[in-house]
Amino acid sequence: MTFDTPISRAGSHCVKWDMLEPLYGFKADEGLAMWVADMEFKPPQVVQDSLQKMLDHGVYGYFGDDTAYLAAIRWWMQTRHGWEVQPDWIFTTHGLVNGTALCVQSYTQPGDAVVLMTPVYHAFARVIKAAGRSVTECPLTLKDGLAQVDTADWEKYLTGKERMFILCSPHNPGGRVWTGEELRQIADFCVKHDLILVSDEIHHDLVYPGQKHTVMALAAPQIADRLVMMTATTKTFNIAGAHIGNVIIADPALRKTFAGTINAMGISPNSFGMHMATAAYSPEGAAWVDALMRYLDGNRKLFDEGIAKIPGLRSTPLEATYLAWVDFSGTGMAPEEFIERVEKQAKIATNHGSAFGTGGESFLRFNLACPRAQVVEAVSRLERAFADLQ
Ligand SMILES: Cc1ncc(COP(=O)(O)O)c(C=O)c1O
């Protein structure tokens, strides 16, 4: 297993490379795609084998019997996160954006508001607004460049319409691994304002050495009656195209409501995703993730060292995720100017910080889940694009 091997994805109908030209104006062979949050790596062999078995069999009918799938999830949550999950708590959705949308439908009404701590994963706001609900932004505060939770500061943003809080844990962007204390503050805030708490923990396996992710359900067991957990294999194992995720609900009343929405929407499992996810949550999958995180740790160190040498740029020290969050405010440039340099001169496709909500305006997000040579190339392109600041 080597993460150094480049794999050309152009022409494979992947959004990250095949939409470069229409969206960023440069071709896959001249630019670097460092935007969409998927990785340039093949998943573990055990996942490939599960698909091969399906291909060899060759009949692709409806999925049934989720016993092995549920057992795999329970094993993973127990062994990797110390969290005991019951099989009947688990719902399977078509990914976690879908899971988020189903939660919005289940627990809020049109006209209600949903709290987001910004800057945060952009699809949350998109699905909330598309469902006729509004977003209440509670900005994260920065201390030494790291995002911090300050629930006392958030009171002033509330309008009285809030019914739900969506937490991203670990956080995207910025890669914070929230402490137990921060998670309890958020739980208390939700109790105080009577909010359903949806905890999106899709990045929970992508945590760097020395950091420990705490499952919200364990940090604040007293709020089980208002807590909806979301997890997935897709970020961890780079199988996002399988569009599969889990919504895990311990509380029977919340579960009943969610089951009603799933039924009303006619959602049933994608067979490919079920097979791949079952295979991934295994000892082979676990060994692969451990190797992946060692590799990504090397990438983030190299990237941060390179960025630190460019005056005015600051890379947020990641505690989790492969999504570097770079602050350009020290250049004194307006977003149009630093984006023009990164996209037109360096030809690197990134996610614009403004898409993540208030507080993201001076940032760009770079995806570092690629062969190390691409990280080296990105840093040297950025050095050239900002050479006049040296
Ligand atoms: C916090 C978060 N939730 C959900 C997703 C996407 O989930 P899915 O592909 O399962 O819809 C992402 C993708 O980057 C993410 O960062």
mmCIF file of C-alpha atoms and ligand atoms in Angstrom, residues 36-38 94-100 120-124 167-170 172 200-203 230 232 234-235 240 243-245 322-323 365, ligand 1:
data_model
loop_
_atom_site.group_PDB
_atom_site.id
_atom_site.type_symbol
_atom_site.label_atom_id
_atom_site.label_comp_id
_atom_site.label_asym_id
_atom_site.label_seq_id
_atom_site.Cartn_x
_atom_site.Cartn_y
_atom_site.Cartn_z
ATOM 1 C CA VAL A 36 -13.682 18.794 -3.072
ATOM 2 C CA ALA A 37 -13.169 16.734 0.111
ATOM 3 C CA ASP A 38 -12.296 13.372 -1.332
ATOM 4 C CA HIS A 94 -27.607 8.375 1.061
ATOM 5 C CA GLY A 95 -24.718 10.162 2.715
ATOM 6 C CA LEU A 96 -24.659 12.783 5.421
ATOM 7 C CA VAL A 97 -25.790 15.774 3.384
ATOM 8 C CA ASN A 98 -28.866 13.632 2.827
ATOM 9 C CA GLY A 99 -28.823 12.798 6.557
ATOM 10 C CA THR A 100 -28.696 16.510 7.412
ATOM 11 C CA VAL A 120 -18.569 25.561 8.758
ATOM 12 C CA TYR A 121 -19.145 22.951 6.021
ATOM 13 C CA HIS A 122 -21.060 24.838 3.325
ATOM 14 C CA ALA A 123 -23.677 22.181 2.467
ATOM 15 C CA PHE A 124 -25.351 22.604 5.866
ATOM 16 C CA LEU A 167 -22.395 20.598 15.041
ATOM 17 C CA CYS A 168 -19.445 19.562 12.908
ATOM 18 C CA SER A 169 -17.113 17.458 15.062
ATOM 19 C CA PRO A 170 -14.212 17.377 14.279
ATOM 20 C CA ASN A 172 -14.540 21.377 8.877
ATOM 21 C CA ASP A 200 -22.029 15.390 12.189
ATOM 22 C CA GLU A 201 -18.943 13.325 13.031
ATOM 23 C CA ILE A 202 -18.012 12.324 9.477
ATOM 24 C CA HIS A 203 -14.353 13.320 10.049
ATOM 25 C CA MET A 230 -24.198 11.141 12.142
ATOM 26 C CA ALA A 232 -20.016 7.515 7.760
ATOM 27 C CA THR A 234 -17.112 7.633 3.120
ATOM 28 C CA LYS A 235 -14.559 10.273 4.251
ATOM 29 C CA ALA A 240 -17.879 9.181 -1.072
ATOM 30 C CA HIS A 243 -23.264 7.891 -1.011
ATOM 31 C CA ILE A 244 -23.860 6.092 2.243
ATOM 32 C CA GLY A 245 -24.024 7.354 5.802
ATOM 33 C CA TYR A 322 -6.979 16.626 5.542
ATOM 34 C CA LEU A 323 -8.418 20.059 4.751
ATOM 35 C CA ARG A 365 -9.288 25.525 1.944
HETATM 36 C C1 LIG B 1 -18.933 17.833 7.808
HETATM 37 C C2 LIG B 1 -19.331 17.145 6.546
HETATM 38 N N1 LIG B 1 -20.501 16.506 6.484
HETATM 39 C C3 LIG B 1 -20.890 15.864 5.352
HETATM 40 C C4 LIG B 1 -20.068 15.839 4.235
HETATM 41 C C5 LIG B 1 -20.514 15.142 3.008
HETATM 42 O O1 LIG B 1 -21.176 14.005 3.331
HETATM 43 P P1 LIG B 1 -21.796 13.029 2.231
HETATM 44 O O2 LIG B 1 -20.811 12.901 1.120
HETATM 45 O O3 LIG B 1 -21.983 11.776 3.000
HETATM 46 O O4 LIG B 1 -23.075 13.638 1.801
HETATM 47 C C6 LIG B 1 -18.840 16.495 4.278
HETATM 48 C C7 LIG B 1 -17.975 16.517 3.088
HETATM 49 O O5 LIG B 1 -16.969 17.162 3.040
HETATM 50 C C8 LIG B 1 -18.456 17.153 5.452
HETATM 51 O O6 LIG B 1 -17.280 17.782 5.553
#
